[in-house]
mmCIF file of C-alpha atoms in Angstrom:
data_model
loop_
_atom_site.group_PDB
_atom_site.id
_atom_site.type_symbol
_atom_site.label_atom_id
_atom_site.label_comp_id
_atom_site.label_asym_id
_atom_site.label_seq_id
_atom_site.Cartn_x
_atom_site.Cartn_y
_atom_site.Cartn_z
ATOM 1 C CA UNK A 37 233.628 -169.974 28.328
ATOM 2 C CA UNK A 38 234.363 -167.033 26.020
ATOM 3 C CA UNK A 39 230.830 -165.654 26.125
ATOM 4 C CA UNK A 40 229.079 -169.007 26.439
ATOM 5 C CA UNK A 41 227.093 -170.568 29.259
ATOM 6 C CA UNK A 42 228.397 -174.124 29.724
ATOM 7 C CA UNK A 43 226.269 -176.882 31.272
ATOM 8 C CA UNK A 44 227.687 -180.328 32.030
ATOM 9 C CA UNK A 45 226.474 -183.247 34.134
ATOM 10 C CA UNK A 46 223.586 -183.337 36.568
ATOM 11 C CA UNK A 47 220.616 -185.297 37.816
ATOM 12 C CA UNK A 48 216.848 -185.286 37.951
ATOM 13 C CA UNK A 49 214.266 -187.678 39.309
ATOM 14 C CA UNK A 50 211.747 -188.793 36.692
ATOM 15 C CA UNK A 51 208.502 -188.893 38.688
ATOM 16 C CA UNK A 52 206.597 -190.605 35.878
ATOM 17 C CA UNK A 53 208.937 -193.590 35.742
ATOM 18 C CA UNK A 54 209.989 -193.352 39.379
ATOM 19 C CA UNK A 55 213.636 -193.543 38.355
ATOM 20 C CA UNK A 56 216.708 -191.374 38.689
ATOM 21 C CA UNK A 57 218.145 -189.920 35.497
ATOM 22 C CA UNK A 58 221.843 -189.099 35.434
ATOM 23 C CA UNK A 59 223.142 -186.691 32.796
ATOM 24 C CA UNK A 60 226.699 -186.671 31.499
ATOM 25 C CA UNK A 61 226.259 -184.608 28.347
ATOM 26 C CA UNK A 62 227.906 -181.199 27.874
ATOM 27 C CA UNK A 63 226.235 -178.193 26.254
ATOM 28 C CA UNK A 64 226.990 -174.542 25.593
ATOM 29 C CA UNK A 65 224.742 -171.548 24.906
ATOM 30 C CA UNK A 66 225.919 -168.212 23.602
ATOM 31 C CA UNK A 67 225.025 -165.485 26.075
ATOM 32 C CA UNK A 68 223.534 -163.249 23.426
ATOM 33 C CA UNK A 69 220.473 -163.416 21.207
ATOM 34 C CA UNK A 70 219.299 -165.768 19.712
ATOM 35 C CA UNK A 71 220.627 -167.888 22.638
ATOM 36 C CA UNK A 72 221.163 -171.123 20.752
ATOM 37 C CA UNK A 73 222.224 -174.328 22.526
ATOM 38 C CA UNK A 74 224.938 -176.542 21.069
ATOM 39 C CA UNK A 75 225.777 -180.068 22.242
ATOM 40 C CA UNK A 76 229.514 -180.413 22.788
ATOM 41 C CA UNK A 77 229.614 -183.995 24.072
ATOM 42 C CA UNK A 78 227.027 -186.801 24.446
ATOM 43 C CA UNK A 79 228.796 -188.112 27.547
ATOM 44 C CA UNK A 80 228.549 -191.745 28.597
ATOM 45 C CA UNK A 81 225.666 -193.767 30.040
ATOM 46 C CA UNK A 82 225.673 -195.175 33.572
ATOM 47 C CA UNK A 83 225.395 -198.660 32.026
ATOM 48 C CA UNK A 84 228.539 -198.136 29.941
ATOM 49 C CA UNK A 85 230.301 -196.718 32.974
ATOM 50 C CA UNK A 86 229.210 -199.754 35.028
ATOM 51 C CA UNK A 87 230.717 -202.066 32.412
ATOM 52 C CA UNK A 88 233.984 -200.125 32.454
ATOM 53 C CA UNK A 89 234.338 -199.926 36.236
ATOM 54 C CA UNK A 90 233.599 -203.622 36.636
ATOM 55 C CA UNK A 91 236.311 -204.357 34.076
ATOM 56 C CA UNK A 92 238.807 -202.425 36.176
ATOM 57 C CA UNK A 93 239.038 -199.324 34.013
ATOM 58 C CA UNK A 94 237.519 -195.851 33.876
ATOM 59 C CA UNK A 95 234.890 -195.080 31.221
ATOM 60 C CA UNK A 96 235.600 -192.962 28.155
ATOM 61 C CA UNK A 97 234.089 -189.899 29.852
ATOM 62 C CA UNK A 98 232.804 -189.030 33.322
ATOM 63 C CA UNK A 99 229.409 -190.634 33.835
ATOM 64 C CA UNK A 100 226.412 -188.731 35.174
ATOM 65 C CA UNK A 101 226.754 -187.280 38.669
ATOM 66 C CA UNK A 102 225.836 -184.349 40.887
ATOM 67 C CA UNK A 103 227.482 -182.447 43.724
ATOM 68 C CA UNK A 104 230.788 -182.266 41.832
ATOM 69 C CA UNK A 105 233.126 -179.300 41.475
ATOM 70 C CA UNK A 106 234.085 -177.793 38.144
ATOM 71 C CA UNK A 107 236.056 -174.933 36.669
ATOM 72 C CA UNK A 108 237.063 -173.615 33.255
ATOM 73 C CA UNK A 109 240.620 -172.489 32.498
ATOM 74 C CA UNK A 110 241.379 -171.291 28.975
ATOM 75 C CA UNK A 111 240.123 -174.108 26.721
ATOM 76 C CA UNK A 112 239.613 -176.803 29.366
ATOM 77 C CA UNK A 113 236.737 -177.680 31.702
ATOM 78 C CA UNK A 114 237.913 -179.527 34.821
ATOM 79 C CA UNK A 115 235.521 -181.714 36.814
ATOM 80 C CA UNK A 116 236.208 -183.292 40.209
ATOM 81 C CA UNK A 117 234.262 -185.541 42.577
ATOM 82 C CA UNK A 118 230.485 -185.920 42.735
ATOM 83 C CA UNK A 119 228.075 -188.788 43.405
ATOM 84 C CA UNK A 120 225.710 -191.003 41.396
ATOM 85 C CA UNK A 121 224.147 -193.138 44.115
ATOM 86 C CA UNK A 122 226.424 -195.977 43.091
ATOM 87 C CA UNK A 123 224.594 -196.799 39.857
ATOM 88 C CA UNK A 124 227.786 -196.810 37.803
ATOM 89 C CA UNK A 125 229.367 -199.244 40.279
ATOM 90 C CA UNK A 126 226.570 -201.629 41.269
ATOM 91 C CA UNK A 127 224.270 -201.109 38.272
ATOM 92 C CA UNK A 128 221.094 -200.536 40.305
ATOM 93 C CA UNK A 129 218.737 -197.568 40.184
ATOM 94 C CA UNK A 130 218.355 -197.244 43.933
ATOM 95 C CA UNK A 131 220.371 -194.492 45.560
ATOM 96 C CA UNK A 132 223.010 -195.739 47.988
ATOM 97 C CA UNK A 133 225.419 -193.585 50.035
ATOM 98 C CA UNK A 134 229.155 -194.135 50.027
ATOM 99 C CA UNK A 135 229.756 -193.984 46.287
ATOM 100 C CA UNK A 136 231.418 -190.585 46.021
ATOM 101 C CA UNK A 137 233.879 -190.038 43.176
ATOM 102 C CA UNK A 138 237.496 -188.934 43.562
ATOM 103 C CA UNK A 139 238.152 -188.700 39.835
ATOM 104 C CA UNK A 140 239.565 -185.664 38.035
ATOM 105 C CA UNK A 141 238.471 -185.168 34.433
ATOM 106 C CA UNK A 142 239.320 -182.586 31.762
ATOM 107 C CA UNK A 143 237.173 -181.607 28.785
ATOM 108 C CA UNK A 144 239.028 -180.055 25.842
ATOM 109 C CA UNK A 145 236.672 -177.518 24.232
ATOM 110 C CA UNK A 146 238.692 -177.440 21.008
ATOM 111 C CA UNK A 147 238.769 -181.222 20.518
ATOM 112 C CA UNK A 148 235.433 -181.743 22.298
ATOM 113 C CA UNK A 149 236.831 -184.701 24.143
ATOM 114 C CA UNK A 150 237.054 -185.828 27.784
ATOM 115 C CA UNK A 151 240.215 -187.292 29.322
ATOM 116 C CA UNK A 152 240.816 -188.831 32.731
ATOM 117 C CA UNK A 153 243.566 -186.948 34.582
ATOM 118 C CA UNK A 154 245.851 -188.982 36.834
ATOM 119 C CA UNK A 155 247.434 -186.541 39.319
ATOM 120 C CA UNK A 156 251.185 -186.567 39.814
ATOM 121 C CA UNK A 157 252.863 -187.263 43.140
ATOM 122 C CA UNK A 158 253.793 -184.475 45.523
ATOM 123 C CA UNK A 159 257.313 -185.035 46.902
ATOM 124 C CA UNK A 160 256.762 -182.310 49.511
ATOM 125 C CA UNK A 161 253.773 -184.086 51.091
ATOM 126 C CA UNK A 162 254.391 -185.517 54.587
ATOM 127 C CA UNK A 163 254.880 -189.275 54.761
ATOM 128 C CA UNK A 164 251.577 -191.083 55.076
ATOM 129 C CA UNK A 165 249.528 -187.966 54.260
ATOM 130 C CA UNK A 166 246.739 -188.247 51.653
ATOM 131 C CA UNK A 167 247.880 -187.312 48.158
ATOM 132 C CA UNK A 168 244.514 -186.056 46.886
ATOM 133 C CA UNK A 169 241.294 -184.593 48.341
ATOM 134 C CA UNK A 170 239.792 -188.081 48.225
ATOM 135 C CA UNK A 171 236.201 -189.028 47.494
ATOM 136 C CA UNK A 172 233.737 -186.216 48.144
ATOM 137 C CA UNK A 173 230.631 -184.485 46.874
ATOM 138 C CA UNK A 174 228.579 -181.373 47.657
ATOM 139 C CA UNK A 175 231.924 -179.586 47.566
ATOM 140 C CA UNK A 176 232.701 -176.259 45.899
ATOM 141 C CA UNK A 177 235.575 -175.325 43.623
ATOM 142 C CA UNK A 178 237.139 -172.329 41.920
ATOM 143 C CA UNK A 179 240.346 -171.280 40.170
ATOM 144 C CA UNK A 180 242.871 -168.682 41.320
ATOM 145 C CA UNK A 181 246.233 -168.111 39.609
ATOM 146 C CA UNK A 182 246.030 -171.255 37.474
ATOM 147 C CA UNK A 183 245.308 -173.408 40.523
ATOM 148 C CA UNK A 184 242.091 -175.352 41.095
ATOM 149 C CA UNK A 185 240.881 -175.068 44.703
ATOM 150 C CA UNK A 186 238.469 -177.546 46.304
ATOM 151 C CA UNK A 187 236.821 -177.001 49.675
ATOM 152 C CA UNK A 188 234.118 -178.741 51.689
ATOM 153 C CA UNK A 189 232.003 -181.836 51.230
ATOM 154 C CA UNK A 190 229.477 -184.042 52.967
ATOM 155 C CA UNK A 191 231.839 -186.289 54.925
ATOM 156 C CA UNK A 192 233.514 -185.527 58.231
ATOM 157 C CA UNK A 193 237.026 -184.119 57.897
ATOM 158 C CA UNK A 194 236.310 -182.298 54.634
ATOM 159 C CA UNK A 195 236.745 -178.791 55.991
ATOM 160 C CA UNK A 196 240.189 -178.823 54.410
ATOM 161 C CA UNK A 197 241.289 -176.851 51.345
ATOM 162 C CA UNK A 198 243.040 -178.611 48.460
ATOM 163 C CA UNK A 199 244.915 -177.014 45.577
ATOM 164 C CA UNK A 200 245.687 -178.581 42.203
ATOM 165 C CA UNK A 201 248.484 -176.987 40.190
ATOM 166 C CA UNK A 202 246.999 -177.089 36.702
ATOM 167 C CA UNK A 203 250.432 -176.991 35.060
ATOM 168 C CA UNK A 204 251.841 -180.035 36.891
ATOM 169 C CA UNK A 205 248.529 -181.715 37.890
ATOM 170 C CA UNK A 206 249.839 -182.189 41.441
ATOM 171 C CA UNK A 207 247.562 -181.817 44.471
ATOM 172 C CA UNK A 208 248.609 -180.299 47.786
ATOM 173 C CA UNK A 209 246.636 -179.655 50.961
ATOM 174 C CA UNK A 210 246.562 -175.864 51.274
ATOM 175 C CA UNK A 211 244.841 -175.812 54.688
ATOM 176 C CA UNK A 212 243.821 -178.603 57.059
ATOM 177 C CA UNK A 213 240.378 -179.454 58.349
ATOM 178 C CA UNK A 214 239.477 -177.670 61.605
ATOM 179 C CA UNK A 215 236.377 -177.088 63.746
ATOM 180 C CA UNK A 216 234.399 -173.914 63.175
ATOM 181 C CA UNK A 217 236.037 -171.045 65.083
ATOM 182 C CA UNK A 218 236.955 -167.380 64.819
ATOM 183 C CA UNK A 219 239.766 -168.321 62.421
ATOM 184 C CA UNK A 220 238.189 -171.183 60.445
ATOM 185 C CA UNK A 221 234.730 -171.651 58.878
ATOM 186 C CA UNK A 222 234.714 -175.380 59.610
ATOM 187 C CA UNK A 223 233.254 -177.832 57.112
ATOM 188 C CA UNK A 224 230.549 -176.625 54.726
ATOM 189 C CA UNK A 225 228.049 -178.335 52.434
ATOM 190 C CA UNK A 226 226.065 -176.622 49.672
ATOM 191 C CA UNK A 227 228.213 -173.464 49.798
ATOM 192 C CA UNK A 228 229.824 -171.370 47.071
ATOM 193 C CA UNK A 229 233.285 -170.002 46.264
ATOM 194 C CA UNK A 230 233.996 -166.801 44.340
ATOM 195 C CA UNK A 231 237.549 -166.199 43.040
ATOM 196 C CA UNK A 232 239.420 -162.956 43.756
ATOM 197 C CA UNK A 233 242.291 -162.883 41.293
ATOM 198 C CA UNK A 234 243.180 -159.227 40.746
ATOM 199 C CA UNK A 235 246.596 -158.250 39.431
ATOM 200 C CA UNK A 236 247.073 -156.328 42.704
ATOM 201 C CA UNK A 237 245.887 -156.991 46.247
ATOM 202 C CA UNK A 238 245.258 -160.299 48.054
ATOM 203 C CA UNK A 239 244.476 -163.309 45.909
ATOM 204 C CA UNK A 240 242.046 -165.916 47.112
ATOM 205 C CA UNK A 241 238.367 -166.751 47.164
ATOM 206 C CA UNK A 242 235.224 -165.810 49.062
ATOM 207 C CA UNK A 243 233.233 -168.560 50.777
ATOM 208 C CA UNK A 244 229.537 -167.840 51.236
ATOM 209 C CA UNK A 245 226.733 -169.753 52.931
ATOM 210 C CA UNK A 246 226.213 -173.481 53.095
ATOM 211 C CA UNK A 247 225.437 -175.798 55.981
ATOM 212 C CA UNK A 248 227.824 -176.062 58.911
ATOM 213 C CA UNK A 249 227.907 -177.812 62.258
ATOM 214 C CA UNK A 250 227.499 -175.460 65.205
ATOM 215 C CA UNK A 251 229.216 -175.693 68.581
ATOM 216 C CA UNK A 252 226.484 -177.966 69.941
ATOM 217 C CA UNK A 253 226.849 -180.471 67.110
ATOM 218 C CA UNK A 254 223.619 -179.520 65.313
ATOM 219 C CA UNK A 255 223.590 -178.491 61.657
ATOM 220 C CA UNK A 256 222.713 -174.916 60.760
ATOM 221 C CA UNK A 257 222.731 -172.697 57.692
ATOM 222 C CA UNK A 258 225.170 -169.842 57.403
ATOM 223 C CA UNK A 259 225.162 -166.368 55.940
ATOM 224 C CA UNK A 260 228.794 -165.785 56.852
ATOM 225 C CA UNK A 261 231.347 -164.719 54.262
ATOM 226 C CA UNK A 262 234.978 -165.809 54.600
ATOM 227 C CA UNK A 263 238.101 -165.079 52.575
ATOM 228 C CA UNK A 264 240.794 -167.689 51.958
ATOM 229 C CA UNK A 265 244.143 -166.072 51.176
ATOM 230 C CA UNK A 266 245.923 -168.415 48.752
ATOM 231 C CA UNK A 267 249.324 -166.853 49.413
ATOM 232 C CA UNK A 268 249.139 -167.131 53.221
ATOM 233 C CA UNK A 269 246.914 -170.263 53.110
ATOM 234 C CA UNK A 270 244.753 -168.827 55.886
ATOM 235 C CA UNK A 271 241.065 -168.056 56.451
ATOM 236 C CA UNK A 272 239.584 -164.831 57.785
ATOM 237 C CA UNK A 273 235.945 -163.918 58.296
ATOM 238 C CA UNK A 274 234.927 -160.873 56.303
ATOM 239 C CA UNK A 275 233.378 -157.849 57.956
ATOM 240 C CA UNK A 276 229.947 -157.131 56.496
ATOM 241 C CA UNK A 277 228.919 -153.522 55.942
ATOM 242 C CA UNK A 278 225.353 -152.617 56.859
ATOM 243 C CA UNK A 279 222.427 -154.759 57.974
ATOM 244 C CA UNK A 280 220.731 -155.517 54.647
ATOM 245 C CA UNK A 281 222.094 -159.021 54.061
ATOM 246 C CA UNK A 282 220.796 -162.310 52.617
ATOM 247 C CA UNK A 283 219.237 -164.824 54.979
ATOM 248 C CA UNK A 284 221.232 -168.055 55.518
ATOM 249 C CA UNK A 285 221.005 -170.631 52.735
ATOM 250 C CA UNK A 286 222.572 -173.581 50.955
ATOM 251 C CA UNK A 287 222.394 -175.025 47.423
ATOM 252 C CA UNK A 288 222.329 -171.528 45.910
ATOM 253 C CA UNK A 289 223.904 -170.532 42.603
ATOM 254 C CA UNK A 290 227.031 -168.391 42.331
ATOM 255 C CA UNK A 291 228.329 -166.217 39.518
ATOM 256 C CA UNK A 292 230.883 -163.441 39.231
ATOM 257 C CA UNK A 293 231.937 -160.818 36.757
ATOM 258 C CA UNK A 294 233.575 -157.421 36.498
ATOM 259 C CA UNK A 295 231.193 -154.479 36.137
ATOM 260 C CA UNK A 296 232.467 -151.205 34.731
ATOM 261 C CA UNK A 297 231.695 -148.099 36.754
ATOM 262 C CA UNK A 298 229.618 -145.830 34.495
ATOM 263 C CA UNK A 299 231.171 -142.818 36.247
ATOM 264 C CA UNK A 300 234.759 -144.115 36.109
ATOM 265 C CA UNK A 301 237.490 -141.630 35.257
ATOM 266 C CA UNK A 302 240.358 -144.156 35.425
ATOM 267 C CA UNK A 303 241.889 -142.159 38.266
ATOM 268 C CA UNK A 304 242.735 -143.528 41.667
ATOM 269 C CA UNK A 305 239.647 -144.064 43.790
ATOM 270 C CA UNK A 306 239.919 -144.622 47.514
ATOM 271 C CA UNK A 307 238.591 -147.999 48.643
ATOM 272 C CA UNK A 308 237.526 -149.079 52.095
ATOM 273 C CA UNK A 309 240.419 -149.490 54.499
ATOM 274 C CA UNK A 310 242.470 -146.689 52.938
ATOM 275 C CA UNK A 311 243.846 -148.751 50.050
ATOM 276 C CA UNK A 312 243.671 -147.209 46.624
ATOM 277 C CA UNK A 313 242.338 -149.020 43.600
ATOM 278 C CA UNK A 314 243.061 -147.588 40.177
ATOM 279 C CA UNK A 315 240.691 -148.444 37.384
ATOM 280 C CA UNK A 316 237.186 -148.573 36.062
ATOM 281 C CA UNK A 317 235.936 -152.085 36.922
ATOM 282 C CA UNK A 318 234.668 -153.732 40.106
ATOM 283 C CA UNK A 319 234.562 -157.457 40.885
ATOM 284 C CA UNK A 320 230.947 -158.393 41.614
ATOM 285 C CA UNK A 321 230.043 -161.722 43.201
ATOM 286 C CA UNK A 322 226.459 -162.924 42.820
ATOM 287 C CA UNK A 323 224.365 -165.467 44.708
ATOM 288 C CA UNK A 324 220.793 -166.433 43.850
ATOM 289 C CA UNK A 325 218.174 -168.979 44.881
ATOM 290 C CA UNK A 326 218.870 -171.852 47.227
ATOM 291 C CA UNK A 327 217.029 -173.311 50.192
ATOM 292 C CA UNK A 328 216.734 -171.435 53.476
ATOM 293 C CA UNK A 329 215.863 -174.302 55.814
ATOM 294 C CA UNK A 330 217.642 -177.436 57.017
ATOM 295 C CA UNK A 331 216.366 -180.058 57.302
ATOM 296 C CA UNK A 332 213.596 -179.620 54.758
ATOM 297 C CA UNK A 333 213.428 -177.335 51.752
ATOM 298 C CA UNK A 334 212.159 -173.775 51.479
ATOM 299 C CA UNK A 335 213.106 -172.385 48.091
ATOM 300 C CA UNK A 336 214.393 -168.833 47.712
ATOM 301 C CA UNK A 337 214.106 -166.477 44.737
ATOM 302 C CA UNK A 338 216.143 -163.546 46.038
ATOM 303 C CA UNK A 339 219.321 -162.477 44.271
ATOM 304 C CA UNK A 340 222.222 -160.625 45.842
ATOM 305 C CA UNK A 341 225.525 -159.158 44.717
ATOM 306 C CA UNK A 342 228.569 -158.360 46.819
ATOM 307 C CA UNK A 343 231.648 -156.196 46.404
ATOM 308 C CA UNK A 344 234.940 -156.158 48.343
ATOM 309 C CA UNK A 345 237.365 -153.516 49.502
ATOM 310 C CA UNK A 346 240.935 -153.648 48.154
ATOM 311 C CA UNK A 347 242.294 -155.369 51.269
ATOM 312 C CA UNK A 348 239.670 -158.147 51.027
ATOM 313 C CA UNK A 349 238.615 -157.405 54.600
ATOM 314 C CA UNK A 350 235.114 -155.971 54.176
ATOM 315 C CA UNK A 351 232.164 -157.134 52.063
ATOM 316 C CA UNK A 352 229.139 -155.060 51.049
ATOM 317 C CA UNK A 353 225.882 -156.688 49.915
ATOM 318 C CA UNK A 354 223.603 -155.250 47.208
ATOM 319 C CA UNK A 355 220.041 -156.529 46.697
ATOM 320 C CA UNK A 356 219.128 -157.363 43.083
ATOM 321 C CA UNK A 357 215.762 -158.255 41.512
ATOM 322 C CA UNK A 358 214.394 -161.700 42.377
ATOM 323 C CA UNK A 359 214.384 -164.743 40.122
ATOM 324 C CA UNK A 360 211.029 -165.318 38.366
ATOM 325 C CA UNK A 361 210.570 -168.447 40.488
ATOM 326 C CA UNK A 362 212.009 -169.726 43.767
ATOM 327 C CA UNK A 363 214.440 -172.567 43.084
ATOM 328 C CA UNK A 364 217.378 -174.432 44.577
ATOM 329 C CA UNK A 365 220.283 -176.261 42.968
ATOM 330 C CA UNK A 366 220.157 -173.900 40.016
ATOM 331 C CA UNK A 367 223.397 -172.803 38.342
ATOM 332 C CA UNK A 368 224.417 -169.343 37.201
ATOM 333 C CA UNK A 369 226.912 -167.499 35.049
ATOM 334 C CA UNK A 370 227.535 -163.838 34.339
ATOM 335 C CA UNK A 371 229.282 -161.551 31.917
ATOM 336 C CA UNK A 372 229.541 -157.779 32.145
ATOM 337 C CA UNK A 373 226.068 -157.428 30.630
ATOM 338 C CA UNK A 374 223.844 -159.954 32.409
ATOM 339 C CA UNK A 375 223.391 -162.816 34.857
ATOM 340 C CA UNK A 376 222.042 -166.141 33.569
ATOM 341 C CA UNK A 377 220.519 -168.913 35.702
ATOM 342 C CA UNK A 378 219.784 -172.389 34.349
ATOM 343 C CA UNK A 379 218.005 -175.460 35.690
ATOM 344 C CA UNK A 380 217.368 -176.338 39.289
ATOM 345 C CA UNK A 381 214.597 -177.814 41.404
ATOM 346 C CA UNK A 382 211.355 -176.256 42.615
ATOM 347 C CA UNK A 383 210.216 -176.791 46.170
ATOM 348 C CA UNK A 384 206.996 -178.823 45.997
ATOM 349 C CA UNK A 385 205.131 -176.445 48.289
ATOM 350 C CA UNK A 386 205.374 -173.659 45.713
ATOM 351 C CA UNK A 387 204.828 -175.713 42.562
ATOM 352 C CA UNK A 388 201.077 -175.089 42.316
ATOM 353 C CA UNK A 389 201.707 -171.332 42.367
ATOM 354 C CA UNK A 390 204.030 -171.389 39.361
ATOM 355 C CA UNK A 391 201.972 -172.387 36.277
ATOM 356 C CA UNK A 392 204.754 -171.261 33.926
ATOM 357 C CA UNK A 393 207.017 -173.931 35.462
ATOM 358 C CA UNK A 394 204.990 -177.162 35.284
ATOM 359 C CA UNK A 395 207.782 -179.551 36.327
ATOM 360 C CA UNK A 396 209.756 -179.887 39.518
ATOM 361 C CA UNK A 397 213.018 -179.648 37.560
ATOM 362 C CA UNK A 398 213.654 -176.675 35.293
ATOM 363 C CA UNK A 399 215.374 -176.419 31.941
ATOM 364 C CA UNK A 400 214.674 -172.720 31.404
ATOM 365 C CA UNK A 401 217.359 -170.054 31.219
ATOM 366 C CA UNK A 402 216.580 -166.886 33.204
ATOM 367 C CA UNK A 403 218.387 -163.590 32.479
ATOM 368 C CA UNK A 404 218.893 -160.394 34.473
ATOM 369 C CA UNK A 405 220.462 -157.363 32.785
ATOM 370 C CA UNK A 406 223.280 -155.741 34.744
ATOM 371 C CA UNK A 407 223.692 -152.505 32.785
ATOM 372 C CA UNK A 408 220.832 -150.672 34.573
ATOM 373 C CA UNK A 409 222.344 -151.753 37.912
ATOM 374 C CA UNK A 410 225.972 -150.819 37.183
ATOM 375 C CA UNK A 411 225.910 -147.615 39.227
ATOM 376 C CA UNK A 412 224.733 -149.364 42.417
ATOM 377 C CA UNK A 413 227.188 -152.264 41.889
ATOM 378 C CA UNK A 414 230.237 -149.991 41.767
ATOM 379 C CA UNK A 415 230.120 -148.085 45.088
ATOM 380 C CA UNK A 416 232.987 -145.942 46.343
ATOM 381 C CA UNK A 417 233.878 -148.610 48.930
ATOM 382 C CA UNK A 418 234.525 -151.266 46.258
ATOM 383 C CA UNK A 419 238.004 -152.040 44.999
ATOM 384 C CA UNK A 420 238.567 -150.921 41.430
ATOM 385 C CA UNK A 421 240.841 -152.480 38.854
ATOM 386 C CA UNK A 422 241.761 -151.554 35.304
ATOM 387 C CA UNK A 423 239.487 -153.542 33.015
ATOM 388 C CA UNK A 424 242.246 -153.690 30.394
ATOM 389 C CA UNK A 425 244.576 -155.423 32.844
ATOM 390 C CA UNK A 426 242.002 -158.148 33.479
ATOM 391 C CA UNK A 427 242.149 -159.405 29.920
ATOM 392 C CA UNK A 428 245.919 -159.144 29.641
ATOM 393 C CA UNK A 429 247.087 -160.370 33.062
ATOM 394 C CA UNK A 430 244.472 -162.825 34.350
ATOM 395 C CA UNK A 431 243.978 -166.287 32.796
ATOM 396 C CA UNK A 432 240.525 -166.997 31.435
ATOM 397 C CA UNK A 433 239.620 -168.884 34.578
ATOM 398 C CA UNK A 434 236.499 -169.372 36.628
ATOM 399 C CA UNK A 435 234.960 -172.051 38.774
ATOM 400 C CA UNK A 436 231.581 -173.539 39.437
ATOM 401 C CA UNK A 437 229.544 -170.786 37.834
ATOM 402 C CA UNK A 438 231.339 -170.460 34.477
ATOM 403 C CA UNK A 439 231.572 -166.693 34.897
ATOM 404 C CA UNK A 440 233.107 -164.513 32.217
ATOM 405 C CA UNK A 441 235.459 -161.554 32.386
#
């Protein structure tokens, strides 16, 4: 959010007390030295939320949860879905399935206040069709053209794509659920979405990774990359250039930013597929960390970037330096200067080898400078855009990773 890393909501298990701890506070940290944290909202306790829900009303702010989707547009943070094991509904510490949220909340950065958003009705929806994405968690979200997109989740039937018009606050189903096939990724859990919102070319988002169900009904991790075209409301699997690619994973962090080509001349540069991109900046998607096994947990520390051609048909991976420690469920953000990763969970098997990280859950911020890597992140095959047009034509919008333009 305007040069700040924003952190809101989450969970950790307190091994000393043997109890779950749900966080609902909201913080920001400027992504430049001296990197000071500032509390924007204290949130609301699970006990207060339990009192409110049992009185038939929503609490004053979204209670602690994990597995939710979020996105920032201009001066508002939107939060949808998630799960808290039912503590805010039954008041007990034990984790119980079936208590997913379907709430939509908005945090006003200027007023520093949460509000519960009640979506409007969609007159174009078929009779009897669901009006909202419904309760779900372990979803992913992003924003394209002032529309919040939600995809995936833990429950069957959540391979659909939903779109929320942020001007009218009306949901519509942009694409239905479908089995995994050559034209549909199927349902995913623990995946990521990266927005592609150039002023020219296809608009949509890139789906990477996550857990899917294969043809035999077993779960498997994916390293596939798919593009959802928000104008055609269709999926297509992206061609991947080369063989140096990340291994399959879920629960990784995603970030995205525009990196300026140090050799840019602001003349037309041919992109892959014969389409021309004019400009000096390249959209760079980033994934880092995660777990590379299912079931079970094997933490990853590798970090990768990807670039797209102008037709959003082909993706090229670029290997970046590893995180200092292997971690999953971390979160990331990026600006044109650096990538930042915050929080997450260590895999227990590697904990003894990481003396600088004495706890299973992290609260450190890790930073990787992008400037020395700019040349390798702006290859000739990548689509180029005018960096000036990004600030003038694209809303300040990003999802999940709180990435900056």
